[in-house]
Coordinates of C-alpha atoms in Angstrom, one line a residue:
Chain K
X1 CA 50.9 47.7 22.2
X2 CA 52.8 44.8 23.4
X3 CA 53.1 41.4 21.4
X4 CA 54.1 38.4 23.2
X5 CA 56.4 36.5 21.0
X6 CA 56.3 33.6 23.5
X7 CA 53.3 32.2 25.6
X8 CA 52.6 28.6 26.2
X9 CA 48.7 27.2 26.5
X10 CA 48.0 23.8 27.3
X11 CA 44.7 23.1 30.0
X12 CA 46.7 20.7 32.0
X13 CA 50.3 19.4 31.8
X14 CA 53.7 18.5 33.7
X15 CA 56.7 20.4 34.0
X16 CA 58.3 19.3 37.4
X17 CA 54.8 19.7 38.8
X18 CA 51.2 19.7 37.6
X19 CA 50.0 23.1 35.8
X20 CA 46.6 23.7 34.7
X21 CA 46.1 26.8 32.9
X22 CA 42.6 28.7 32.4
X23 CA 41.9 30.4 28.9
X24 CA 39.9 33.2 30.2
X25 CA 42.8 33.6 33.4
X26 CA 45.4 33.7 30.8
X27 CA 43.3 36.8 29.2
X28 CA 43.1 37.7 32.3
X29 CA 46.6 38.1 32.8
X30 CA 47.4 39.4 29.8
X31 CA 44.6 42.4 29.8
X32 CA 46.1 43.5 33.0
X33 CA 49.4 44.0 31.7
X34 CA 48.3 45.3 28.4
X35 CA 49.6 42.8 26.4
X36 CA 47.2 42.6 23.3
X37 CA 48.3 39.7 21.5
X38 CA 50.4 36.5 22.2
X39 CA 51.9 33.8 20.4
X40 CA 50.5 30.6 21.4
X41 CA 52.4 27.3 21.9
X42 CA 51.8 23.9 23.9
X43 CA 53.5 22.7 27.0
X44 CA 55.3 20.2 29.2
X45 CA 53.6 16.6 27.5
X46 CA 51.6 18.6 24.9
X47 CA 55.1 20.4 23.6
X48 CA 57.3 17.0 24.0
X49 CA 55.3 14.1 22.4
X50 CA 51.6 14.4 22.7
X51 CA 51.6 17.3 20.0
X52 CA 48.6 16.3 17.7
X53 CA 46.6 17.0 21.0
X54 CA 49.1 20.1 22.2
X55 CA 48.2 22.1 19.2
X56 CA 44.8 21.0 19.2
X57 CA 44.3 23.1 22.4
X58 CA 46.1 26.0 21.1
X59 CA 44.1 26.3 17.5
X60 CA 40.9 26.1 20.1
X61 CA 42.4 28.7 22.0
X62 CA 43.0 31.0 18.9
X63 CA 39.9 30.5 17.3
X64 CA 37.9 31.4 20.3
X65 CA 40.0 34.8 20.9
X66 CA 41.4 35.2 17.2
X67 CA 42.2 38.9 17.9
X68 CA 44.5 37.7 21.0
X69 CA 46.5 34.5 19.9
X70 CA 48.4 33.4 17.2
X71 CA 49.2 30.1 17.1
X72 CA 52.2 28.1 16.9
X73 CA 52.5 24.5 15.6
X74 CA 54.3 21.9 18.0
X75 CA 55.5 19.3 16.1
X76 CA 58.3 16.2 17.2
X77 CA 61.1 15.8 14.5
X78 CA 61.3 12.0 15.4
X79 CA 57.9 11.4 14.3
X80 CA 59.0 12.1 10.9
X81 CA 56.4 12.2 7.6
X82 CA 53.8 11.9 10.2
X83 CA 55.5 14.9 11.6
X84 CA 55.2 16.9 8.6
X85 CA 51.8 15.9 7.5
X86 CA 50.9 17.4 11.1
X87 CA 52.0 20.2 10.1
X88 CA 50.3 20.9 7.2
X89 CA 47.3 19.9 8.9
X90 CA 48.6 22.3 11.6
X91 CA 48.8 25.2 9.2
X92 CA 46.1 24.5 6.4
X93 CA 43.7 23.7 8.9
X94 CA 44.3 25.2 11.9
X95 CA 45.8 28.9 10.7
X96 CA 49.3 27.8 12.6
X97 CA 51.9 30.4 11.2
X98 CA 55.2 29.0 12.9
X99 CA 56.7 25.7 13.8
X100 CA 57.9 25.3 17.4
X101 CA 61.1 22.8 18.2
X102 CA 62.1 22.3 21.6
X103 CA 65.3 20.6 21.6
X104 CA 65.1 19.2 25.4
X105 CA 62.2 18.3 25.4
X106 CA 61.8 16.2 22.1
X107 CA 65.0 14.9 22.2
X108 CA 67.1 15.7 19.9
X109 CA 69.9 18.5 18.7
X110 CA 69.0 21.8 17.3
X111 CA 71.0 20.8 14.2
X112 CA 70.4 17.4 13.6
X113 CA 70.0 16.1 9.9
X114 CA 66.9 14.5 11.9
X115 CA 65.5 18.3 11.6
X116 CA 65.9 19.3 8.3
X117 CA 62.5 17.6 6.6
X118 CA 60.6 19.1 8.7
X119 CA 62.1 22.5 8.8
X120 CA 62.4 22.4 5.1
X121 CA 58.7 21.4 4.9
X122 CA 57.9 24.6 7.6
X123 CA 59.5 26.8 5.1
X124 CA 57.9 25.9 2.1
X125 CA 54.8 27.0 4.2
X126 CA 56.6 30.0 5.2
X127 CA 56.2 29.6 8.7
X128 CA 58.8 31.4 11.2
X129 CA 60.5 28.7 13.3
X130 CA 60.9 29.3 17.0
X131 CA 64.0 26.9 18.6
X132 CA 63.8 26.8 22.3
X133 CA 67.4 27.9 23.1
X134 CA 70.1 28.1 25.5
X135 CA 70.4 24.3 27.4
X136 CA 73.7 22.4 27.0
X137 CA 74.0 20.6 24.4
X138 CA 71.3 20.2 22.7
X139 CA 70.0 23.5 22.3
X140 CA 73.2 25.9 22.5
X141 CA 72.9 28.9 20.4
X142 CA 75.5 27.7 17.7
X143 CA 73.5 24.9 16.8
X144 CA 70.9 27.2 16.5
X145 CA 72.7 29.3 14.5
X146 CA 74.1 26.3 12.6
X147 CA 70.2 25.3 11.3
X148 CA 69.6 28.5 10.9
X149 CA 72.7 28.9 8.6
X150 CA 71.4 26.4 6.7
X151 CA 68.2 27.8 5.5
X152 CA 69.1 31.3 5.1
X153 CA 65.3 32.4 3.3
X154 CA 64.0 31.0 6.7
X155 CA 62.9 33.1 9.6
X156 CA 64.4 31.9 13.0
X157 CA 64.0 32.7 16.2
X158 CA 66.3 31.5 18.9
X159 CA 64.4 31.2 22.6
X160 CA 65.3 32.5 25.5
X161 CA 68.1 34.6 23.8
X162 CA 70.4 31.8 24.1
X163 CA 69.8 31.8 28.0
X164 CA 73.0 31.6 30.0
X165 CA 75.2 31.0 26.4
X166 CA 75.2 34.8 26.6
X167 CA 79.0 34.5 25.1
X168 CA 78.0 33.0 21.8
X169 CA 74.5 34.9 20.9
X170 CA 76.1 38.0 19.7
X171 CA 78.3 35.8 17.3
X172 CA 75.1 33.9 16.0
X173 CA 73.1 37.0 15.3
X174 CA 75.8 38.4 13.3
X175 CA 76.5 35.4 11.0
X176 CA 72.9 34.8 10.8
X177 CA 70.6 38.0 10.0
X178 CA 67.8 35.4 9.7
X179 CA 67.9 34.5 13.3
X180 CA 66.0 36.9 16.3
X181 CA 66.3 36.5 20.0
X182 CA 63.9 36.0 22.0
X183 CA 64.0 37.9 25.3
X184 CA 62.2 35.6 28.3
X185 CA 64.1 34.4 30.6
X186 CA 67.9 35.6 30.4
X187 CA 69.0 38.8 32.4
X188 CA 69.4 42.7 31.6
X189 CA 73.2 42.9 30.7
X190 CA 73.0 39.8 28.3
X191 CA 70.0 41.3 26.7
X192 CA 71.7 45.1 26.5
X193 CA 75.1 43.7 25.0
X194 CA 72.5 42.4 22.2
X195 CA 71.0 45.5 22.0
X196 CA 73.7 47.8 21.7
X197 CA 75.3 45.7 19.4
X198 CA 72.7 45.2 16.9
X199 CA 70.4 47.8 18.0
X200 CA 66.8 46.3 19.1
X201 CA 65.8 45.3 15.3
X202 CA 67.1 41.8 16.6
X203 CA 65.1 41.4 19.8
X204 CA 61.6 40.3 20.4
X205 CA 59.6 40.2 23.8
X206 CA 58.7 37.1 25.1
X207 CA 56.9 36.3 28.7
X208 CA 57.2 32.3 28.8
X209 CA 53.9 32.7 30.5
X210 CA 53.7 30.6 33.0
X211 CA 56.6 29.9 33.7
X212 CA 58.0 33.2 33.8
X213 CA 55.9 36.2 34.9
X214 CA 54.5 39.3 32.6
X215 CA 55.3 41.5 35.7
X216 CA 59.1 40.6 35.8
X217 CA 59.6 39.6 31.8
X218 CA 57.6 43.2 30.8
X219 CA 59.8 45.0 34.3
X220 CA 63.1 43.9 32.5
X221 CA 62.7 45.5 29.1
X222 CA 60.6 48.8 30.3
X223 CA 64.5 49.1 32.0
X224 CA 66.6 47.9 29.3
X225 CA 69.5 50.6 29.1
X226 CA 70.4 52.1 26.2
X227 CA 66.8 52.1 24.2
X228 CA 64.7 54.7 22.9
X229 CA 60.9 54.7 22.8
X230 CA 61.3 53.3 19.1
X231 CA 63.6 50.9 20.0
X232 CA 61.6 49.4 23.2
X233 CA 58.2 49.9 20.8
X234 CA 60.5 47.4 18.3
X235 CA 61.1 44.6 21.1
X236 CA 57.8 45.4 22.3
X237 CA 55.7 44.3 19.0
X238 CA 57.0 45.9 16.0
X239 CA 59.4 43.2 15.6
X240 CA 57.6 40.4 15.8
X241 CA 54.1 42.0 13.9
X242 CA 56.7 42.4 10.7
X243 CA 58.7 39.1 11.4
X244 CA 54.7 37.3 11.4
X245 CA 53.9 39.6 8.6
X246 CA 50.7 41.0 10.9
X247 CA 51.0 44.8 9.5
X248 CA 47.3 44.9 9.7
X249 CA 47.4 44.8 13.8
X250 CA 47.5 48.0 15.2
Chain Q
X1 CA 65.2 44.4 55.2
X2 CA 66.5 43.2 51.6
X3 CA 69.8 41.3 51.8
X4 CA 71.1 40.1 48.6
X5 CA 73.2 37.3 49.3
X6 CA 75.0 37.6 45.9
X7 CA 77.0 40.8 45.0
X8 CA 80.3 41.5 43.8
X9 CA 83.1 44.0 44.3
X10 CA 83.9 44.5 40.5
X11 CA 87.0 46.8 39.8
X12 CA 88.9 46.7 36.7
X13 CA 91.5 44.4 37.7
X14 CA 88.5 41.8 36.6
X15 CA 88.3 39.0 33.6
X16 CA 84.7 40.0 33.8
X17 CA 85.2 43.7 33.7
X18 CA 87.4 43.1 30.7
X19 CA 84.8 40.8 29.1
X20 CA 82.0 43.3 29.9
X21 CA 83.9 46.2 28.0
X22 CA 84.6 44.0 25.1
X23 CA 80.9 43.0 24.7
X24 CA 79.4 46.6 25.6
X25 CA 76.9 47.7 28.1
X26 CA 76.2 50.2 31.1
X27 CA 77.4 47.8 34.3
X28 CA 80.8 47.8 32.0
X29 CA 82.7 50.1 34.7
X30 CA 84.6 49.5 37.5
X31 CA 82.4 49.5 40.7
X32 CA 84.8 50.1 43.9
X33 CA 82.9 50.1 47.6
X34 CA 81.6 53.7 47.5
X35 CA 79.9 52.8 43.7
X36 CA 78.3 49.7 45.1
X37 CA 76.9 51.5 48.2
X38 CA 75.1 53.8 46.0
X39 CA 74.3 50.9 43.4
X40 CA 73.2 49.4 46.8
X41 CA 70.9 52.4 47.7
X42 CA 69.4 52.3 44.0
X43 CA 68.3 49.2 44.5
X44 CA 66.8 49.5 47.2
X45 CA 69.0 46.8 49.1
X46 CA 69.8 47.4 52.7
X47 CA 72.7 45.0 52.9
X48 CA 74.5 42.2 51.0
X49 CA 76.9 39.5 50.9
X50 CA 80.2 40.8 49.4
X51 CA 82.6 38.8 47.5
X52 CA 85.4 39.7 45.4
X53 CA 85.3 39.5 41.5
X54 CA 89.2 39.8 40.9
X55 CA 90.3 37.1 43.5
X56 CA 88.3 34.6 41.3
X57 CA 91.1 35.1 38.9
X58 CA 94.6 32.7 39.3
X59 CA 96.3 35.8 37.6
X60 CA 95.0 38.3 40.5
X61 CA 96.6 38.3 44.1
X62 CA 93.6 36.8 45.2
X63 CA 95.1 37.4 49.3
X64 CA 95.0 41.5 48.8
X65 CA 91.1 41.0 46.8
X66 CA 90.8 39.5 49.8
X67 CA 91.7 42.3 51.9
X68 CA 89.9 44.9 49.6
X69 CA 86.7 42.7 50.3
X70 CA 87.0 43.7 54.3
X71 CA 88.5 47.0 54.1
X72 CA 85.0 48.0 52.2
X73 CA 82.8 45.9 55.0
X74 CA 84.9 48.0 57.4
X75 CA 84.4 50.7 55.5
X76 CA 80.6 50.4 55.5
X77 CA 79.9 47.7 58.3
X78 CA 75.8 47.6 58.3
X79 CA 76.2 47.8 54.5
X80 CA 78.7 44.6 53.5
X81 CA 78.6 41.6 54.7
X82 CA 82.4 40.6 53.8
X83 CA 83.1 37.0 51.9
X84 CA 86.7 35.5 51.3
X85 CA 87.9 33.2 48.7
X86 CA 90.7 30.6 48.4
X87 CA 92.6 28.9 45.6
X88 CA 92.2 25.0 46.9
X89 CA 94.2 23.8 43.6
X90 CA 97.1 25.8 44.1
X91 CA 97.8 24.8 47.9
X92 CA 94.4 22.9 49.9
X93 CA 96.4 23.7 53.4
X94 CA 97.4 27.0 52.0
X95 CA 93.3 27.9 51.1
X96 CA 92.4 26.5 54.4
X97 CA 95.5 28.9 55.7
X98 CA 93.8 32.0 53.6
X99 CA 90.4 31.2 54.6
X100 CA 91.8 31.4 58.9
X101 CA 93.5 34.3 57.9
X102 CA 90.1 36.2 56.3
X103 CA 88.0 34.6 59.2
X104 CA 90.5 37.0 61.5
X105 CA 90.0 40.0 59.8
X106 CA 86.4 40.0 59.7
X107 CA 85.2 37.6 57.2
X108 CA 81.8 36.0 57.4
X109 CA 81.8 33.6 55.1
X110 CA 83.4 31.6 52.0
X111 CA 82.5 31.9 47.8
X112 CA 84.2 29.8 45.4
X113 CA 84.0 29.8 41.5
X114 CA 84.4 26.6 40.3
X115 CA 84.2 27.1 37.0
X116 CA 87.0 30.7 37.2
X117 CA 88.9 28.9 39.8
X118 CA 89.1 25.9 37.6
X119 CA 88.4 23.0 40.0
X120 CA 85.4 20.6 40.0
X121 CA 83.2 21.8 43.0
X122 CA 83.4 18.3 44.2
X123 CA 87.2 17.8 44.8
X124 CA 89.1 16.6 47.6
X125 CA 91.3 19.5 48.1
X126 CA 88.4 21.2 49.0
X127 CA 88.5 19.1 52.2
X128 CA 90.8 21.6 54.2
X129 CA 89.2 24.8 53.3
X130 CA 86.1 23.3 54.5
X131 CA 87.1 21.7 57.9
X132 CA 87.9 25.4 58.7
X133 CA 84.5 26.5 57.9
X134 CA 83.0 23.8 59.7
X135 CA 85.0 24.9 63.0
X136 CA 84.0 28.7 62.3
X137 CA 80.2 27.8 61.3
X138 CA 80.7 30.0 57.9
X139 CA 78.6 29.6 55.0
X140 CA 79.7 28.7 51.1
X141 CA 78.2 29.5 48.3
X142 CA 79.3 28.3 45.1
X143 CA 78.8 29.7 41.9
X144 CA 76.6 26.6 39.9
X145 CA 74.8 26.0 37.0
X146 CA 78.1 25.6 34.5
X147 CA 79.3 22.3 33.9
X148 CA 81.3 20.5 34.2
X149 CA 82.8 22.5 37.3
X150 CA 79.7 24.2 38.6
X151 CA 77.1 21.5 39.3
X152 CA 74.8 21.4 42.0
X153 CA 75.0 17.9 42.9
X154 CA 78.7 18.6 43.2
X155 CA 77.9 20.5 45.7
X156 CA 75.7 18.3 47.4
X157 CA 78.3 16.3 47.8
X158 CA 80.3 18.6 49.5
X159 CA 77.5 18.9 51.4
X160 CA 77.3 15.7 52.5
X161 CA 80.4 15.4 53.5
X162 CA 80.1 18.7 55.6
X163 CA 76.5 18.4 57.5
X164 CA 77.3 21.2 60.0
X165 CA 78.3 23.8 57.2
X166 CA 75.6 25.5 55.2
X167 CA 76.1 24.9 51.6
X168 CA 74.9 28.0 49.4
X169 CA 73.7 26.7 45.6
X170 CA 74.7 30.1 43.7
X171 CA 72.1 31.0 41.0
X172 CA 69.6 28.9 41.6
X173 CA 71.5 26.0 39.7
X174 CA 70.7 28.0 36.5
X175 CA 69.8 25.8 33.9
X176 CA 70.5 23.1 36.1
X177 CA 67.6 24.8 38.7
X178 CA 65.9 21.1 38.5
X179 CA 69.2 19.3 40.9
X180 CA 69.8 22.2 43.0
X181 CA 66.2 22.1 44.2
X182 CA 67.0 18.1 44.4
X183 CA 70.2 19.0 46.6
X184 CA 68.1 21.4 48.8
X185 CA 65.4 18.2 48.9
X186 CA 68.4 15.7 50.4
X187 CA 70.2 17.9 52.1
X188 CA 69.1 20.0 54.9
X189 CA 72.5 22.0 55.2
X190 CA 71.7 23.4 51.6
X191 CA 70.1 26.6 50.5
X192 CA 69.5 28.3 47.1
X193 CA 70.3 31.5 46.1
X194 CA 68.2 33.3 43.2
X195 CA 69.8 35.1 40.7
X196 CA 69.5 32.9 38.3
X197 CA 66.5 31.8 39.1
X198 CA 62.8 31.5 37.1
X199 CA 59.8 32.2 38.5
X200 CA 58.3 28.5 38.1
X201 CA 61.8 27.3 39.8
X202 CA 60.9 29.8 42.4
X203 CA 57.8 28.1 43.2
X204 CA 58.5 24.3 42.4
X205 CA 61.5 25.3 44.9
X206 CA 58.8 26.5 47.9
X207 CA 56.2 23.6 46.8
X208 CA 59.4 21.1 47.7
X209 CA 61.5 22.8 50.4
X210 CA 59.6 26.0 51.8
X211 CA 61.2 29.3 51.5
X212 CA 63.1 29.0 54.9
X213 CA 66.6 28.2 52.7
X214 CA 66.0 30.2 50.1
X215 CA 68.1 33.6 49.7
X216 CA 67.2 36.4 47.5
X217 CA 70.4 37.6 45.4
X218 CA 71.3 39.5 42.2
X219 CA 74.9 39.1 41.0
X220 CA 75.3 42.6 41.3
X221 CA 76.9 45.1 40.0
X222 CA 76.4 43.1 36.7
X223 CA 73.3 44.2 35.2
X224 CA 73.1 47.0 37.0
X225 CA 70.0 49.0 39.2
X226 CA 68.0 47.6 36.5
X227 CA 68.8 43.9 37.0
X228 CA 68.1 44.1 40.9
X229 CA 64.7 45.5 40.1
X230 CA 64.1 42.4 38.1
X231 CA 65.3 40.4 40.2
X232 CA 62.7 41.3 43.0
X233 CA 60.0 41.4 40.5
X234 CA 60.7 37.6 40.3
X235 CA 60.7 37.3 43.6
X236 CA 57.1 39.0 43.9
X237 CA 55.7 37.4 41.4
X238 CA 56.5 34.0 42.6
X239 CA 56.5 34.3 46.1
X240 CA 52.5 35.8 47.5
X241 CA 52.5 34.6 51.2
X242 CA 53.9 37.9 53.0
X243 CA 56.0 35.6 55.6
X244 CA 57.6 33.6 52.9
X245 CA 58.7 36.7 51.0
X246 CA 60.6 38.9 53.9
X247 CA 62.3 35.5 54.9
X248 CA 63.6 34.5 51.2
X249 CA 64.4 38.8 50.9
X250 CA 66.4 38.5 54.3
X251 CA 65.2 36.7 56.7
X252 CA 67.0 33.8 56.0
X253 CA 70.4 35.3 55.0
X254 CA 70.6 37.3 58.6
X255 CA 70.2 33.8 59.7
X256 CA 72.8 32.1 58.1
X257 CA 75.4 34.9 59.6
X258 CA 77.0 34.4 62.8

C-alpha cells in the first residue's frame, strides 16, 4: 500500500502558470500507480491567502472519496484569531487532521513568534503540522527544527526533506525526534544519508502531485539504497498511517 | 542518444567525497574514469559532459584535475566529453591562460563553481576567461541555485555581456528554477540544464522557452545509477512530445559542441 503524505487539490490556481486539476483525474492518477490514500492540501492562491476557500475544496474532495484523501487544513499565520477559529472550523467541521504552513508562500518565517498561536492552537487539537521546507530563509530546515523544538509533544513534518539544505536535515532530525521528512522533491543521496543515518522510521513519501510526478517521486524511493522491504514499506505508508494515527487502514 | 550534460569525475582528492563519507551513503567512493564508464553504462547514458570535482577546490592543483579530465576523454573519446575549469580570483589572465591551455589539449568547454570557487558568478574577473571562450565558441555552465554566489541572473549577466557564448544555468536554478527560466526568457545565448530540476519547472520551462535549450543532466556520480534513473523519469514525465524529449536528452547538448 502506498500513502501519499503530500498531494495538493485545488480545481483551479496559479503557480507560475494556470493549473486546473480534475478530482476524478487525480484518482485517476493515483489508481494507476497504486497509491491508495493521499493527504490532501490546497494550492498556489488557495495555499497562500485564499485558505477559507482552499480547504473548502479539499474537505469536498475528501468527503466525496473519504477512503482516498485525508485532508489537511491551510491556514495563514497573519490572519491571526481568525486564523485559528478557521481552524477549528477546519477540523471540527471538516475532519481536517493536520495544519499546513507554507513559509513562501504566506509570508513569513518558519519560526516566527507570529506562528506560535496557531501552532499551539493545532496542537491542542492534536493535529500533525506539515511546514513546507527547504527555501532560503524563510523556510530552512533549522527554523523548522527551531518551531519544532519548541513544541516537543507536537508532531512535525518538515517538506521536501529540507530540499537542497541537505547539510542541516540530518542535524534537525536528531535534535528533534518530533520532526519527519518528507521525501518529494529532493534527490536519492540526500534522501539515503537520512536513511542510513536514522534508518527509514524518519522518512515519509510524498508526490507533490502536480508539481512533481508519482512516476518519478514513487521511481526514487522503489531505488533508495540501503532499505529493506520493511523499511521502504515504512516510507511507503507505515510511517505516516501511525504518525496520522490511521491503524485502522489496511 | 542520452547525453547528460552534468557529470563529474569524483576521486578522493574531493571536498565532496570527503563530505559524502562523513554523511554516509553508496555514491560515497571514489569514481576514477573506468568507474564512471560503467556508472555510465548503468545508466543507460551514452555520453556526457565531464568536469572535474577536485579542481573546484583552491586547495587542489586544479591545472593536473584539469589534465585528469582529458586524459579520461582521451581515454574514452565517444564516452566523455572533456570540460576545464579556471580559478578567475586567483589570476583572471592566468584562468583565461588555463582555459587556452585546456582548449589545446582537447577541452570542449568551461564549468565554474561559484559558490566552491568562491567568486560571485557575476564578477569582472571573469571577463578574461570568457573573451577566450568567446574566440573558441565554448560553452559554460555554472553551477546555480546557491546564493549568494550561484544565482542565475548572475549569470545572465554574464550572459549579456557575452552574446556569442552559450551560457549553461547548472541545475535548473534549483530553488531559484523561477529566474533561470527568466534568464533563458531574455537571453537567447542561455540554456538550462536539469538536475535540479522539478517536473512543473520542466514544463513552465517548455511552455516559456521550448525545449530547444534545454539539456538533460544528473550531477553524477552523486546519487548514483539510481539518481540518473530518476532523473529521466522527470524528464518523461514532464516532457510527452517525442521530438521535444530526444532534443532536451541530446539533441541539444551535441549541438552546443563544436
Amino acid at each position: 500500500m502506498i500513502f501519499d503524505f503530500h498531494c495538493h487539490y485545488s480545481p483551479e490556481f496559479f503557480r507560475y502558470r494556470d493549473y486546473r486539476m480534475d478530482l476524478d483525474a487525480l484518482i485517476a492518477e493515483m489508481d494507476r500507480h497504486g497509491v491508495a490514500r493521499a493527504v490532501l492540501g490546497p494550492a498556489g492562491e488557495y495555499a497562500a491567502y485564499a485558505t477559507d476557500q482552499g480547504n473548502a475544496f479539499v474537505r469536498d474532495a475528501a468527503r466525496r472519496f473519504p477512503s482516498r484523501f485525508v485532508a489537511f487544513a491551510s491556514i495563514n499565520p497573519w490572519a491571526r484569531a481568525a486564523g485559528i477559529e478557521a481552524l477549528r472550523r477546519a477540523h471540527n467541521e471538516h475532519g481536517a487532521v493536520g495544519l499546513i504552513l507554507h513559509p513562501i508562500l504566506q509570508g513569513f518565517e518558519a519560526n516566527d513568534p507570529l506562528v506560535f498561536p496557531l501552532v499551539e492552537a493545532a496542537l491542542k487539537l492534536d493535529l500533525v503540522i506539515y511546514v513546507t521546507g527547504g527555501a532560503p530563509y524563510l523556510a530552512m530546515p533549522y527554523k523548522i527544527a527551531d518551531l519544532a523544538g519548541r513544541y516537543p509533544e507536537g508532531r512535525f513534518v518538515m517538506g521536501h526533506a529540507g530540499w537542497d539544505f541537505h547539510f542541516d536535515v540530518p542535524y534537525c532530525l536528531e535534535a528533534c525526534p518530533n520532526l519527519w521528512a518528507e521525501t518529494s522533491k529532493n534527490g536519492l543521496a540526500n534522501l539515503e544519508a537520512l536513511s542510513r543515518r536514522f534508518g527509514a522510521a524518519r522518512l515519509l513519501f510524498g508526490s507533490d502531485y502536480p508539481f512533481s510526478s508519482y512516476e518519478g517521486e514513487l521511481e526514487k524511493i522503489r531505488l533508495l539504497p540501503g532499505l529493506d522491504d520493511a523499511g521502504r514499506e515504512a516510507i511507503f505508508s507505515v510511517n505516516a498511517r501511525r504518525l496520522l494515527r490511521l491503524e485502522d487502514t489496511a | 542518444m542520452i547525453v547528460d550534460a552534468h557529470v563529474h569525475l569524483m576521486t578522493d582528492t574531493t571536498g565532496w567525497y570527503a563530505y559524502k563519507k562523513s554523511a554516509g551513503g553508496s555514491d560515497a567512493r571514489a569514481w576514477d574514469e573506468s568507474a564512471t564508464v560503467r556508472l555510465l553504462d548503468e545508466s543507460g547514458i551514452d555520453r556526457c559532459w565531464l568536469f572535474t570535482l577536485a579542481g573546484l577546490y583552491g586547495f587542489n592543483d586544479w591545472r593536473s584535475a584539469n589534465d585528469q579530465v582529458t586524459e579520461a576523454a582521451r581515454l574514452h573519446p565517444d564516452r566523455f566529453v572533456p570540460f576545464c575549469t579556471a580559478f578567475p580570483n586567483q589570476d583572471p589572465e592566468g584562468a583565461a591562460a588555463e582555459i587556452r591551455r585546456c582548449v589545446g589539449a582537447g577541452s570542449k568547454g568551461v564549468k565554474f563553481h561559484p559558490w566552491l570557487q568562491s567568486f560571485p558568478a557575476n564578477s569582472a574577473y571573469l571577463y578574461p576567461a570568457l573573451e577566450v571562450c568567446a574566440q573558441h565558441k565554448l560553452p559554460v555552465l555554472f553551477h546555480t541555485g546557491t546564493p549568494p554566489y550561484s544565482q542565475p541572473f548572475q549569470v545572465m549577466e554574464q550572459a549579456r555581456r557575452f552574446p556569442t557564448v552559450p551560457f549553461v544555468i547548472g541545475h535548473f536554478g534549483k530553488i531559484m528554477a523561477l529566474d533561470a527560466i527568466r534568464s533563458a526568457e531574455l537571453c537567447s545565448n542561455v540554456w538550462l540544464e536539469t538536475s535540479g530540476a522539478q517536473v512543473a519547472d520542466l514544463q513552465y520551462a517548455i511552455e516559456r522557452i521550448g525545449a530547444d535549450r534545454i539539456l538533460f543532466g544528473t550531477d553524477l556520480p552523486i546519487g548514483g545509477a539510481a539518481s540518473a534513473k530518476w532523473n529521466m523519469a522527470k524528464i518523461r514525465s514532464a516532457v510527452k512530445d517525442e521530438g521535444q524529449r530526444a532534443a532536451i536528452f541530446g539533441g541539444n547538448a551535441e549541438r552546443l559542441i563544436l
